[in-house]
Short mmCIF file of C-alpha atoms and ligand atoms in Angstrom, two decimals:
data_model
loop_
_atom_site.label_atom_id
_atom_site.label_comp_id
_atom_site.label_asym_id
_atom_site.label_seq_id
_atom_site.Cartn_x
_atom_site.Cartn_y
_atom_site.Cartn_z
CA MET A 1131 69.04 17.27 -38.06
CA ALA A 1132 66.57 14.71 -39.46
CA PRO A 1133 67.81 12.68 -42.39
CA SER A 1134 66.62 13.99 -45.74
CA GLY A 1135 65.47 11.72 -48.55
CA THR A 1136 68.95 11.47 -50.02
CA GLN A 1137 70.64 10.98 -46.69
CA ALA A 1138 68.46 7.98 -45.96
CA GLN A 1139 70.28 6.21 -48.85
CA LEU A 1140 73.69 6.99 -47.40
CA GLY A 1141 75.85 5.05 -44.98
CA THR A 1142 75.00 5.47 -41.33
CA VAL A 1143 77.53 5.81 -38.53
CA THR A 1144 76.15 5.09 -35.08
CA HIS A 1145 77.67 4.79 -31.62
CA TRP A 1146 79.62 1.74 -30.45
CA ILE A 1147 78.69 0.80 -26.91
CA GLY A 1148 79.15 -2.48 -25.05
CA GLY A 1149 81.04 -4.16 -27.89
CA LYS A 1150 78.47 -3.52 -30.61
CA ALA A 1151 76.91 -0.90 -32.83
CA TRP A 1152 74.15 1.11 -31.17
CA GLU A 1153 70.68 -0.07 -32.07
CA GLY A 1154 68.72 2.45 -30.00
CA SER A 1155 66.92 5.46 -31.38
CA VAL A 1156 68.77 8.51 -32.66
CA ALA A 1157 67.14 11.92 -32.31
CA ARG A 1158 69.68 13.99 -34.23
CA TRP A 1159 71.97 13.26 -37.18
CA GLY A 1160 74.87 15.15 -38.75
CA ASP A 1161 76.20 15.09 -42.32
CA VAL A 1162 79.56 13.54 -43.11
CA TYR A 1163 81.06 14.77 -46.39
CA ASN A 1164 83.44 13.27 -48.88
CA PRO A 1165 85.52 16.44 -49.31
CA ALA A 1166 86.97 15.37 -52.66
CA ILE A 1167 83.54 15.38 -54.26
CA GLY A 1168 81.86 17.89 -52.00
CA GLU A 1169 78.84 15.70 -51.30
CA PRO A 1170 77.51 13.95 -48.18
CA ALA A 1171 78.93 10.45 -47.86
CA ALA A 1172 77.18 9.36 -44.67
CA ARG A 1173 75.20 10.55 -41.71
CA VAL A 1174 76.40 10.29 -38.17
CA ALA A 1175 74.35 9.88 -35.00
CA LEU A 1176 74.67 12.78 -32.55
CA ALA A 1177 74.46 11.57 -28.96
CA ASP A 1178 72.36 13.16 -26.25
CA GLN A 1179 72.86 12.93 -22.49
CA ALA A 1180 71.05 9.57 -22.26
CA VAL A 1181 73.43 7.91 -24.75
CA VAL A 1182 76.47 9.22 -22.88
CA ASP A 1183 74.96 8.01 -19.59
CA HIS A 1184 74.43 4.57 -21.11
CA ALA A 1185 77.99 4.44 -22.47
CA VAL A 1186 79.51 5.45 -19.14
CA ALA A 1187 77.37 2.97 -17.18
CA THR A 1188 78.36 0.17 -19.60
CA ALA A 1189 82.01 1.15 -19.38
CA ALA A 1190 81.98 1.35 -15.58
CA LYS A 1191 80.49 -2.13 -15.28
CA ALA A 1192 83.00 -3.66 -17.69
CA GLN A 1193 85.93 -1.89 -16.07
CA GLN A 1194 85.40 -3.64 -12.75
CA SER A 1195 86.68 -6.94 -14.09
CA TRP A 1196 89.05 -5.44 -16.71
CA GLY A 1197 90.94 -3.56 -14.00
CA ARG A 1198 91.52 -6.91 -12.24
CA THR A 1199 92.47 -8.81 -15.40
CA SER A 1200 96.11 -9.90 -15.33
CA LEU A 1201 98.78 -7.86 -17.08
CA ALA A 1202 99.56 -10.91 -19.20
CA ALA A 1203 95.97 -11.24 -20.44
CA ARG A 1204 95.60 -7.50 -21.14
CA THR A 1205 98.92 -7.41 -22.97
CA ARG A 1206 97.97 -10.36 -25.15
CA ILE A 1207 94.89 -8.47 -26.33
CA MET A 1208 97.02 -5.41 -27.10
CA PHE A 1209 99.38 -7.57 -29.20
CA ALA A 1210 96.41 -9.09 -31.07
CA PHE A 1211 94.98 -5.62 -31.66
CA ARG A 1212 98.36 -4.43 -32.95
CA GLU A 1213 98.40 -7.30 -35.47
CA LEU A 1214 94.89 -6.50 -36.70
CA VAL A 1215 95.59 -2.78 -37.15
CA GLU A 1216 98.77 -3.67 -39.02
CA ARG A 1217 96.87 -6.10 -41.25
CA ARG A 1218 93.97 -3.72 -41.97
CA LYS A 1219 96.11 -0.57 -42.21
CA ARG A 1220 95.28 0.18 -45.80
CA ASP A 1221 91.53 -0.31 -45.31
CA LEU A 1222 91.59 2.03 -42.33
CA ALA A 1223 93.60 4.56 -44.35
CA GLU A 1224 90.94 4.48 -47.07
CA VAL A 1225 88.27 5.24 -44.48
CA LEU A 1226 90.35 8.24 -43.40
CA THR A 1227 90.85 9.49 -46.95
CA ARG A 1228 87.16 9.25 -47.83
CA GLU A 1229 86.03 11.44 -44.96
CA HIS A 1230 89.04 13.63 -44.18
CA GLY A 1231 90.38 14.03 -47.71
CA LYS A 1232 94.09 13.51 -47.02
CA VAL A 1233 95.98 11.52 -49.66
CA LEU A 1234 96.19 7.78 -49.07
CA SER A 1235 99.95 7.65 -48.42
CA ASP A 1236 99.50 10.32 -45.74
CA ALA A 1237 96.59 8.37 -44.23
CA VAL A 1238 98.77 5.23 -44.06
CA GLY A 1239 101.43 7.35 -42.34
CA GLU A 1240 98.85 8.48 -39.80
CA VAL A 1241 97.92 4.88 -38.98
CA ASN A 1242 101.60 3.97 -38.67
CA ARG A 1243 102.20 6.68 -36.09
CA GLY A 1244 99.14 5.53 -34.14
CA LEU A 1245 100.44 1.95 -34.29
CA GLU A 1246 103.61 3.07 -32.55
CA VAL A 1247 101.58 3.98 -29.47
CA ILE A 1248 99.77 0.62 -29.56
CA GLU A 1249 103.21 -1.01 -29.67
CA PHE A 1250 104.34 1.08 -26.72
CA ALA A 1251 101.24 -0.04 -24.81
CA CYS A 1252 102.21 -3.68 -25.48
CA GLY A 1253 105.14 -3.03 -23.12
CA LEU A 1254 102.72 -2.33 -20.31
CA PRO A 1255 103.93 -4.96 -17.83
CA HIS A 1256 107.34 -3.35 -17.82
CA LEU A 1257 105.98 0.20 -17.74
CA LEU A 1258 103.66 -0.46 -14.82
CA LYS A 1259 106.30 -1.91 -12.56
CA GLY A 1260 106.39 -0.19 -9.20
CA GLU A 1261 109.22 0.40 -6.79
CA PHE A 1262 110.04 -1.60 -3.67
CA SER A 1263 112.20 -0.63 -0.71
CA GLU A 1264 112.99 -3.23 1.87
CA ASN A 1265 113.41 -2.20 5.50
CA VAL A 1266 112.51 1.53 5.19
CA SER A 1267 112.22 1.27 8.95
CA THR A 1268 113.17 -1.78 10.97
CA ASP A 1269 111.14 -4.70 9.54
CA VAL A 1270 108.98 -2.31 7.50
CA ASP A 1271 108.83 -2.39 3.68
CA SER A 1272 107.44 0.23 1.27
CA TYR A 1273 106.32 -0.19 -2.30
CA SER A 1274 104.45 1.77 -4.95
CA ILE A 1275 101.81 0.62 -7.42
CA ARG A 1276 99.82 2.43 -10.11
CA GLN A 1277 96.13 1.68 -10.54
CA PRO A 1278 93.62 2.59 -13.27
CA LEU A 1279 91.29 5.55 -12.79
CA GLY A 1280 88.09 3.79 -13.90
CA VAL A 1281 86.25 5.27 -16.88
CA VAL A 1282 88.17 7.87 -18.88
CA ALA A 1283 87.15 9.82 -22.00
CA GLY A 1284 88.86 11.13 -25.12
CA ILE A 1285 87.53 13.95 -27.31
CA THR A 1286 89.36 14.23 -30.60
CA PRO A 1287 89.69 16.54 -33.65
CA PHE A 1288 88.97 15.92 -37.32
CA ASN A 1289 92.52 16.12 -38.59
CA PHE A 1290 93.83 12.76 -37.32
CA PRO A 1291 90.74 10.56 -36.89
CA ALA A 1292 92.82 7.44 -36.20
CA MET A 1293 96.15 8.64 -34.80
CA VAL A 1294 94.93 11.08 -32.16
CA PRO A 1295 92.52 8.59 -30.54
CA MET A 1296 95.45 6.12 -30.66
CA TRP A 1297 97.54 8.63 -28.71
CA MET A 1298 95.06 8.07 -25.89
CA PHE A 1299 93.11 4.83 -25.68
CA PRO A 1300 95.83 2.15 -26.09
CA LEU A 1301 97.56 3.27 -22.89
CA ALA A 1302 94.33 4.01 -21.06
CA VAL A 1303 92.86 0.60 -21.88
CA ALA A 1304 96.08 -1.35 -21.33
CA ALA A 1305 96.41 0.30 -17.92
CA GLY A 1306 93.03 -1.15 -16.93
CA ASN A 1307 90.61 1.68 -17.65
CA ALA A 1308 87.47 1.63 -19.77
CA PHE A 1309 87.42 4.29 -22.50
CA VAL A 1310 84.69 6.46 -24.02
CA LEU A 1311 85.80 8.12 -27.27
CA LYS A 1312 83.98 11.12 -28.74
CA PRO A 1313 85.57 11.53 -32.18
CA SER A 1314 85.09 14.45 -34.53
CA GLU A 1315 81.66 14.41 -36.14
CA LYS A 1316 83.31 15.45 -39.43
CA ASP A 1317 85.05 12.10 -40.01
CA PRO A 1318 83.58 9.61 -37.54
CA SER A 1319 83.90 6.26 -39.36
CA ALA A 1320 87.51 5.51 -38.39
CA ALA A 1321 86.53 5.25 -34.72
CA ASN A 1322 84.01 2.47 -35.44
CA PHE A 1323 86.47 0.66 -37.67
CA ILE A 1324 89.01 0.70 -34.82
CA ALA A 1325 86.36 -0.39 -32.29
CA GLN A 1326 85.55 -3.44 -34.43
CA LEU A 1327 89.25 -4.38 -34.69
CA PHE A 1328 89.66 -4.05 -30.92
CA ALA A 1329 86.63 -6.29 -30.36
CA ASP A 1330 88.04 -8.82 -32.87
CA ALA A 1331 91.29 -8.79 -30.87
CA GLY A 1332 89.37 -10.10 -27.86
CA LEU A 1333 88.77 -6.90 -25.90
CA PRO A 1334 85.85 -7.49 -23.53
CA ALA A 1335 82.65 -5.62 -24.42
CA GLY A 1336 82.29 -2.20 -22.80
CA ILE A 1337 86.00 -1.41 -22.44
CA PHE A 1338 86.24 0.67 -25.62
CA ASN A 1339 83.15 2.68 -26.51
CA VAL A 1340 82.50 5.31 -29.15
CA VAL A 1341 79.92 8.03 -28.66
CA HIS A 1342 79.45 10.24 -31.70
CA GLY A 1343 78.23 13.77 -31.46
CA ASP A 1344 78.79 17.47 -31.07
CA LYS A 1345 78.81 19.92 -28.15
CA VAL A 1346 75.84 18.15 -26.53
CA ALA A 1347 77.82 14.90 -26.23
CA VAL A 1348 80.96 16.75 -25.13
CA ASP A 1349 79.10 18.62 -22.38
CA ALA A 1350 77.52 15.37 -21.19
CA ILE A 1351 81.04 13.92 -20.87
CA LEU A 1352 82.46 16.97 -19.09
CA GLY A 1353 79.71 16.92 -16.48
CA HIS A 1354 79.48 13.17 -16.01
CA PRO A 1355 80.35 12.10 -12.45
CA GLY A 1356 81.30 8.61 -13.70
CA ILE A 1357 84.19 9.88 -15.83
CA ALA A 1358 87.48 10.31 -13.97
CA ALA A 1359 89.66 11.90 -16.63
CA VAL A 1360 89.35 13.64 -19.99
CA SER A 1361 91.95 13.81 -22.75
CA PHE A 1362 91.20 16.41 -25.40
CA VAL A 1363 92.89 17.41 -28.64
CA GLY A 1364 91.48 20.22 -30.77
CA SER A 1365 91.47 23.99 -31.19
CA THR A 1366 92.64 26.33 -28.44
CA PRO A 1367 89.30 27.95 -27.49
CA ILE A 1368 87.66 24.53 -27.08
CA ALA A 1369 90.71 23.11 -25.26
CA LYS A 1370 90.46 25.96 -22.75
CA TYR A 1371 86.73 25.38 -22.34
CA ILE A 1372 87.26 21.63 -21.84
CA TYR A 1373 90.02 22.19 -19.30
CA GLU A 1374 88.08 24.75 -17.29
CA THR A 1375 84.80 22.84 -17.30
CA ALA A 1376 86.15 19.37 -16.62
CA THR A 1377 88.58 20.45 -13.88
CA ARG A 1378 85.73 22.38 -12.23
CA ASN A 1379 83.87 19.07 -12.22
CA GLY A 1380 86.78 17.38 -10.45
CA LYS A 1381 88.29 15.54 -13.39
CA ARG A 1382 91.89 15.04 -14.35
CA VAL A 1383 92.35 16.84 -17.70
CA GLN A 1384 94.90 17.14 -20.47
CA ALA A 1385 93.70 19.46 -23.25
CA LEU A 1386 95.91 20.00 -26.27
CA GLY A 1387 95.09 23.06 -28.36
CA GLY A 1388 95.98 24.75 -31.63
CA ALA A 1389 99.30 25.80 -33.07
CA LYS A 1390 101.24 28.26 -35.16
CA ASN A 1391 104.50 26.51 -35.86
CA HIS A 1392 107.55 28.45 -37.03
CA MET A 1393 110.45 27.17 -39.08
CA VAL A 1394 113.53 29.35 -38.61
CA VAL A 1395 116.04 29.18 -41.45
CA LEU A 1396 119.53 30.50 -40.70
CA PRO A 1397 121.81 31.71 -43.53
CA ASP A 1398 124.08 28.64 -43.31
CA ALA A 1399 121.23 26.11 -43.70
CA ASP A 1400 121.06 23.53 -46.48
CA LEU A 1401 118.48 25.39 -48.57
CA GLU A 1402 117.50 22.40 -50.73
CA LEU A 1403 116.61 20.49 -47.55
CA ALA A 1404 114.90 23.58 -46.12
CA ALA A 1405 112.81 24.05 -49.29
CA ASP A 1406 111.72 20.40 -49.33
CA SER A 1407 110.92 20.56 -45.62
CA ALA A 1408 108.92 23.78 -45.92
CA ILE A 1409 106.77 22.21 -48.64
CA ASN A 1410 106.30 18.90 -46.83
CA ALA A 1411 105.50 20.46 -43.46
CA GLY A 1412 103.57 23.44 -44.81
CA TYR A 1413 101.31 21.73 -47.31
CA GLY A 1414 101.20 18.08 -46.24
CA SER A 1415 97.64 17.10 -45.29
CA THR A 1416 96.66 20.45 -46.89
CA GLY A 1417 98.10 22.28 -43.88
CA GLN A 1418 95.63 20.60 -41.53
CA ARG A 1419 98.17 19.29 -39.06
CA CYS A 1420 98.76 20.66 -35.58
CA MET A 1421 102.47 20.27 -36.32
CA ALA A 1422 102.26 21.90 -39.79
CA ILE A 1423 104.73 24.68 -40.44
CA SER A 1424 102.73 27.83 -41.09
CA VAL A 1425 105.43 30.49 -40.65
CA LEU A 1426 108.84 30.51 -42.29
CA VAL A 1427 111.19 32.85 -40.45
CA THR A 1428 114.02 33.68 -42.82
CA VAL A 1429 117.14 35.22 -41.29
CA GLY A 1430 119.35 37.69 -43.21
CA ASP A 1431 119.32 37.08 -46.97
CA VAL A 1432 117.74 33.63 -46.76
CA ALA A 1433 114.33 34.60 -48.20
CA ASP A 1434 115.75 35.72 -51.53
CA ARG A 1435 117.58 32.42 -51.93
CA LEU A 1436 114.93 30.12 -50.44
CA LEU A 1437 111.71 31.44 -51.98
CA PRO A 1438 112.58 30.61 -55.61
CA ARG A 1439 113.38 27.06 -54.54
CA ILE A 1440 110.02 26.74 -52.74
CA GLN A 1441 108.06 28.27 -55.62
CA GLU A 1442 109.69 25.97 -58.14
CA ARG A 1443 108.57 22.97 -56.07
CA LEU A 1444 105.09 24.35 -55.39
CA ARG A 1445 104.32 24.71 -59.06
CA LYS A 1446 104.87 20.99 -59.54
CA LEU A 1447 102.68 19.96 -56.60
CA LYS A 1448 99.79 17.75 -57.69
CA VAL A 1449 96.50 18.68 -56.02
CA GLY A 1450 93.75 16.09 -56.37
CA PRO A 1451 91.51 13.52 -54.71
CA GLY A 1452 93.22 11.53 -51.96
CA LEU A 1453 92.42 8.13 -53.46
CA ASP A 1454 94.23 9.01 -56.71
CA SER A 1455 97.80 7.79 -56.21
CA ALA A 1456 99.12 10.70 -58.29
CA SER A 1457 97.74 13.28 -55.84
CA GLU A 1458 100.11 14.85 -53.34
CA MET A 1459 97.68 17.25 -51.66
CA GLY A 1460 93.96 16.61 -51.12
CA PRO A 1461 91.04 18.92 -50.36
CA LEU A 1462 90.18 20.76 -47.14
CA VAL A 1463 87.81 18.95 -44.82
CA THR A 1464 84.59 20.94 -45.26
CA LYS A 1465 83.11 23.73 -47.34
CA GLU A 1466 82.97 25.99 -44.26
CA HIS A 1467 86.63 25.39 -43.50
CA HIS A 1468 87.50 26.08 -47.16
CA ALA A 1469 85.68 29.41 -46.98
CA ARG A 1470 87.47 30.28 -43.73
CA VAL A 1471 90.93 29.57 -45.19
CA VAL A 1472 90.12 31.57 -48.35
CA SER A 1473 89.00 34.49 -46.17
CA TYR A 1474 92.45 34.47 -44.52
CA VAL A 1475 94.09 34.67 -47.94
CA GLU A 1476 91.95 37.73 -48.64
CA GLN A 1477 92.83 39.25 -45.26
CA GLY A 1478 96.53 38.73 -45.95
CA GLN A 1479 96.28 40.57 -49.26
CA LYS A 1480 94.33 43.43 -47.69
CA ALA A 1481 96.89 43.73 -44.90
CA GLY A 1482 99.65 44.24 -47.51
CA ALA A 1483 101.44 40.88 -47.51
CA ALA A 1484 102.75 39.75 -50.91
CA LEU A 1485 100.80 36.73 -52.19
CA VAL A 1486 103.47 35.11 -54.37
CA GLU A 1487 101.57 31.85 -54.97
CA ASP A 1488 97.75 31.93 -55.12
CA GLY A 1489 96.16 28.50 -54.67
CA ARG A 1490 92.68 29.89 -55.27
CA THR A 1491 93.26 29.47 -58.98
CA THR A 1492 93.84 25.71 -58.66
CA LYS A 1493 91.10 23.61 -60.28
CA VAL A 1494 90.76 19.83 -60.04
CA SER A 1495 89.10 18.56 -63.15
CA GLY A 1496 86.15 16.25 -62.53
CA HIS A 1497 86.04 17.39 -58.88
CA GLU A 1498 84.68 20.91 -59.28
CA GLN A 1499 82.50 20.63 -56.17
CA GLY A 1500 85.35 19.29 -53.99
CA PHE A 1501 86.79 21.53 -51.27
CA PHE A 1502 90.14 22.03 -53.02
CA LEU A 1503 92.49 24.94 -52.47
CA GLY A 1504 95.95 24.97 -53.98
CA PRO A 1505 99.08 26.01 -52.09
CA CYS A 1506 99.26 29.69 -51.11
CA LEU A 1507 102.51 31.45 -50.22
CA PHE A 1508 102.78 34.90 -48.66
CA ASP A 1509 106.02 36.87 -48.49
CA LYS A 1510 106.67 39.98 -46.38
CA VAL A 1511 104.26 39.02 -43.62
CA THR A 1512 104.43 40.99 -40.37
CA ALA A 1513 103.53 39.94 -36.84
CA ASP A 1514 100.45 42.16 -36.65
CA MET A 1515 98.65 40.51 -39.61
CA SER A 1516 95.86 37.99 -38.94
CA ILE A 1517 97.57 35.49 -41.28
CA TYR A 1518 100.42 35.55 -38.76
CA THR A 1519 98.53 35.74 -35.46
CA ASP A 1520 95.77 33.19 -36.19
CA GLU A 1521 95.91 29.46 -36.79
CA ILE A 1522 94.66 29.12 -40.39
CA PHE A 1523 94.86 25.32 -40.66
CA GLY A 1524 95.12 25.29 -44.44
CA PRO A 1525 97.69 25.34 -47.25
CA VAL A 1526 98.89 28.86 -46.50
CA LEU A 1527 102.53 29.48 -45.65
CA SER A 1528 103.71 32.91 -44.46
CA VAL A 1529 107.26 34.18 -44.78
CA VAL A 1530 108.44 36.64 -42.11
CA ARG A 1531 111.82 38.18 -42.91
CA VAL A 1532 114.09 39.08 -39.98
CA GLU A 1533 117.70 40.26 -39.80
CA THR A 1534 119.11 38.25 -36.90
CA TYR A 1535 118.83 35.04 -34.89
CA ASP A 1536 117.75 37.09 -31.85
CA GLU A 1537 114.87 38.62 -33.80
CA ALA A 1538 113.78 35.16 -34.96
CA LEU A 1539 113.89 33.80 -31.42
CA SER A 1540 111.97 36.75 -30.03
CA LEU A 1541 109.28 36.34 -32.71
CA VAL A 1542 108.80 32.65 -31.87
CA ASN A 1543 108.82 33.25 -28.12
CA SER A 1544 106.30 36.12 -28.36
CA ASN A 1545 103.72 33.92 -30.10
CA ALA A 1546 100.80 32.73 -27.99
CA PHE A 1547 101.01 29.21 -29.44
CA ALA A 1548 103.93 26.93 -28.63
CA ASN A 1549 103.27 23.49 -30.05
CA GLY A 1550 106.17 22.80 -32.41
CA VAL A 1551 109.08 24.72 -33.92
CA ALA A 1552 111.97 23.89 -36.22
CA ILE A 1553 115.36 25.43 -36.89
CA PHE A 1554 117.35 24.76 -40.06
CA THR A 1555 121.08 25.34 -39.78
CA ASN A 1556 124.42 23.55 -40.11
CA ASP A 1557 125.74 25.34 -37.03
CA GLY A 1558 125.54 22.96 -34.07
CA GLY A 1559 126.18 25.74 -31.59
CA ALA A 1560 123.30 27.84 -32.91
CA ALA A 1561 120.96 24.84 -32.89
CA ARG A 1562 121.93 23.93 -29.35
CA ARG A 1563 121.39 27.50 -28.18
CA PHE A 1564 117.98 27.51 -29.89
CA GLN A 1565 116.82 24.28 -28.27
CA HIS A 1566 117.65 25.81 -24.89
CA GLU A 1567 116.19 29.29 -25.47
CA VAL A 1568 113.00 28.57 -27.38
CA HIS A 1569 109.74 28.42 -25.39
CA VAL A 1570 108.04 25.64 -27.34
CA GLY A 1571 107.14 22.07 -26.37
CA MET A 1572 108.50 20.17 -29.39
CA VAL A 1573 111.63 21.28 -31.23
CA GLY A 1574 113.02 20.03 -34.54
CA ILE A 1575 116.63 20.58 -35.60
CA ASN A 1576 116.65 20.19 -39.39
CA VAL A 1577 113.44 18.17 -38.78
CA PRO A 1578 110.33 20.12 -39.78
CA ILE A 1579 107.64 18.02 -38.04
CA PRO A 1580 109.18 16.89 -34.76
CA VAL A 1581 106.36 14.63 -33.55
CA PRO A 1582 107.93 12.64 -30.71
CA VAL A 1583 108.09 8.85 -31.03
CA SER A 1584 105.75 6.90 -28.77
CA TYR A 1585 108.18 6.41 -25.88
CA TYR A 1586 108.55 10.18 -25.48
CA SER A 1587 105.44 12.31 -24.90
CA PHE A 1588 103.64 14.76 -27.19
CA GLY A 1589 102.53 18.22 -26.13
CA GLY A 1590 103.06 21.93 -26.52
CA TRP A 1591 103.39 24.84 -24.13
CA LYS A 1592 101.37 28.04 -23.54
CA SER A 1593 98.06 28.20 -25.51
CA SER A 1594 98.82 24.86 -27.14
CA LEU A 1595 98.25 22.87 -23.93
CA PHE A 1596 95.99 23.24 -20.93
CA GLY A 1597 96.95 20.97 -18.09
CA ASP A 1598 100.36 19.74 -17.04
CA SER A 1599 100.50 16.37 -18.72
CA HIS A 1600 101.50 15.57 -22.29
CA VAL A 1601 99.96 12.65 -24.20
CA TYR A 1602 101.35 9.12 -24.68
CA GLY A 1603 104.78 7.93 -23.56
CA ARG A 1604 105.41 7.79 -19.82
CA GLU A 1605 103.34 10.90 -19.19
CA GLY A 1606 100.37 9.23 -20.86
CA LEU A 1607 100.64 6.26 -18.57
CA GLN A 1608 100.92 8.52 -15.54
CA PHE A 1609 97.82 10.39 -16.70
CA TYR A 1610 95.67 7.26 -16.90
CA THR A 1611 96.79 5.79 -13.58
CA ARG A 1612 97.15 6.98 -10.04
CA GLY A 1613 99.84 6.06 -7.60
CA LYS A 1614 99.50 4.30 -4.32
CA VAL A 1615 102.28 3.69 -1.82
CA ILE A 1616 102.02 0.81 0.63
CA THR A 1617 103.94 0.66 3.88
CA SER A 1618 103.81 -2.82 5.34
CA ARG A 1619 104.91 -4.61 8.45
CA TRP A 1620 104.17 -8.23 9.19
CA PRO A 1621 103.41 -9.15 12.77
CA ASP A 1622 106.45 -9.53 14.94
CA PRO A 1623 106.32 -9.45 18.74
CA ARG A 1624 108.86 -6.60 18.78
CA HIS A 1625 106.29 -4.24 17.25
CA ARG A 1626 103.90 -4.40 20.16
CA GLY A 1627 103.46 -1.44 22.50
CA VAL A 1628 101.32 1.71 22.57
CA ASN A 1629 103.00 4.81 21.09
CA LEU A 1630 100.90 7.86 20.14
CA GLY A 1631 103.86 9.68 18.56
CA PHE A 1632 103.98 10.28 14.77
CA PRO A 1633 105.42 7.22 12.99
CA GLN A 1634 109.17 7.60 12.52
CA THR A 1635 111.75 5.48 10.81
CA HIS A 1636 114.12 3.74 13.11
P1 LIG B 2886 87.72 21.55 -32.68
O1 LIG B 2886 88.25 22.19 -31.44
O2 LIG B 2886 86.71 22.28 -33.49
O3 LIG B 2886 87.02 20.13 -32.32
C1 LIG B 2886 87.68 19.19 -31.52
C2 LIG B 2886 86.63 18.37 -30.78
O4 LIG B 2886 85.86 19.24 -29.95
C3 LIG B 2886 85.64 17.66 -31.71
O5 LIG B 2886 85.40 16.37 -31.20
C4 LIG B 2886 84.40 18.53 -31.64
O6 LIG B 2886 83.21 17.80 -31.79
C5 LIG B 2886 84.48 19.14 -30.26
N1 LIG B 2886 83.90 20.49 -30.21
C6 LIG B 2886 83.89 21.42 -31.20
N2 LIG B 2886 83.27 22.55 -30.79
C7 LIG B 2886 82.89 22.33 -29.51
C8 LIG B 2886 82.20 23.13 -28.54
N3 LIG B 2886 81.80 24.38 -28.81
N4 LIG B 2886 81.97 22.60 -27.32
C9 LIG B 2886 82.37 21.35 -27.03
N5 LIG B 2886 83.02 20.55 -27.92
C10 LIG B 2886 83.29 21.03 -29.14
O7 LIG B 2886 88.98 21.13 -33.56
P2 LIG B 2886 88.99 20.53 -35.04
O8 LIG B 2886 88.63 21.60 -35.99
O9 LIG B 2886 88.28 19.24 -35.09
O10 LIG B 2886 90.55 20.18 -35.18
C11 LIG B 2886 91.50 21.11 -35.57
C12 LIG B 2886 92.18 21.76 -34.37
O11 LIG B 2886 92.78 20.77 -33.55
C13 LIG B 2886 93.30 22.70 -34.76
O12 LIG B 2886 93.21 23.83 -33.94
C14 LIG B 2886 94.55 21.90 -34.46
O13 LIG B 2886 95.71 22.66 -34.19
C15 LIG B 2886 94.12 21.16 -33.26
N6 LIG B 2886 94.95 19.99 -33.04
C16 LIG B 2886 95.87 20.05 -32.05
C17 LIG B 2886 96.71 18.98 -31.84
C18 LIG B 2886 97.73 19.02 -30.76
O14 LIG B 2886 98.33 18.00 -30.53
N7 LIG B 2886 97.96 20.12 -30.10
C19 LIG B 2886 96.60 17.83 -32.64
C20 LIG B 2886 95.63 17.79 -33.64
C21 LIG B 2886 94.81 18.89 -33.82
#
């Protein structure tokens, strides 16, 4: 889209290639909104095939020497980068709030969780150590090493514009790869902010590149012969498309998809803790988290005791612009997404669920054009309703009442998504049984958002992940490197002699 008269006055977000902002021509632009005021805040360049080709060629050239740079030198840059992100955390959080809408404290939390992965990557020399076996056969030694893949790409969603890229590139770059990031076009500025910090930390030009854009840029990445691996995080239909297309093109792929996370509350649970947790995990970031709780599964008489506690808290929740320190819940990301979430609320009512809290009535004074929707709570939801089957990705929490633990487990295990799940109980035996029986990748026991720390790996099961590798942690490092095993023998007169038989240990 060509910039209109007003857009020409706005900030411009362009690609970051070869250690600097792109100065070439831009054929198409997209609008970036400030969701709290409902107006465009900037325009973002949308890359075509030629821009992606240029980014990959630049990355490939830079990677040749980066891959040979010592572990000590690479690690020093990661430590310097870590210090800069820590120092500029609040500024980065403000960038996130302006374009995503999440409240500032939540944005700072996002940066903190991303920082954890940078810190993990600082331990690279230890993590990359191989194995060595002396004398696997007489006078023969074997050892393993892991080497970078070359140029790898990351394609990321709007809901964590800093943290999700940080799940990927710190490990990829530290391991010796060059990285091409294609962030969400809805909130693109964080990627450039991070790129500048990485450059300031001493990262050689061309190792971390940002290509902004939409499907055109994504397809150029998926088909590019110079890209060895693709990490994707986003919705399930696109994750499936990315996985199928990129693997067909011979790439290594990890594609994390959408979610519908359940929180099971057993009758013996601490209901004050459960009510707080349901609010925090259901409405934090306005429900736009892949680990948000969107279904409360109440067992036995729990609903009648828990719902009043949740409603009491909901009525005090302060909805407002993210930069206002009094706000607890910000707007949705775009007008289109707002309309989509509202349409689910309507579908839930039509299907016969009881809407006990209706956030559509919430108004934010002075921000009438912002994409605000207050918290919505449905009771008596059943598994056939679209508010149960679909990922809504908004401040809409559904309560499904069941009689027994077995019914709760069967409900969770029948769902197509399997990203996160939580159980609230004071019964250790029940919790232990649940962790074993539930078919979900990340499980919380009295923890509503069980996002693994950086030295474990993040990922769901079933429709929440395509590929066999989770992100960050050891699995992340495995993903961005490939193994090589060397079998060596140094000349010794004993080894002489022709023998056409298959090599055997002796
Ligand atoms: P999305 O799938 O619409 O977009 C993700 C990325 O794919 C963006 O960079 C976008 O530009 C690109 N894209 C969009 N449509 C495309 C198309 N047709 N072809 C090629 N590329 C396309 O997701 P979103 O709305 O930005 O983010 C929200 C989704 O991400 C939710 O479903 C959420 O659950 C999911 N998510 C999952 C995790 C996880 O860890 N599993 C984490 C965060 C978000």
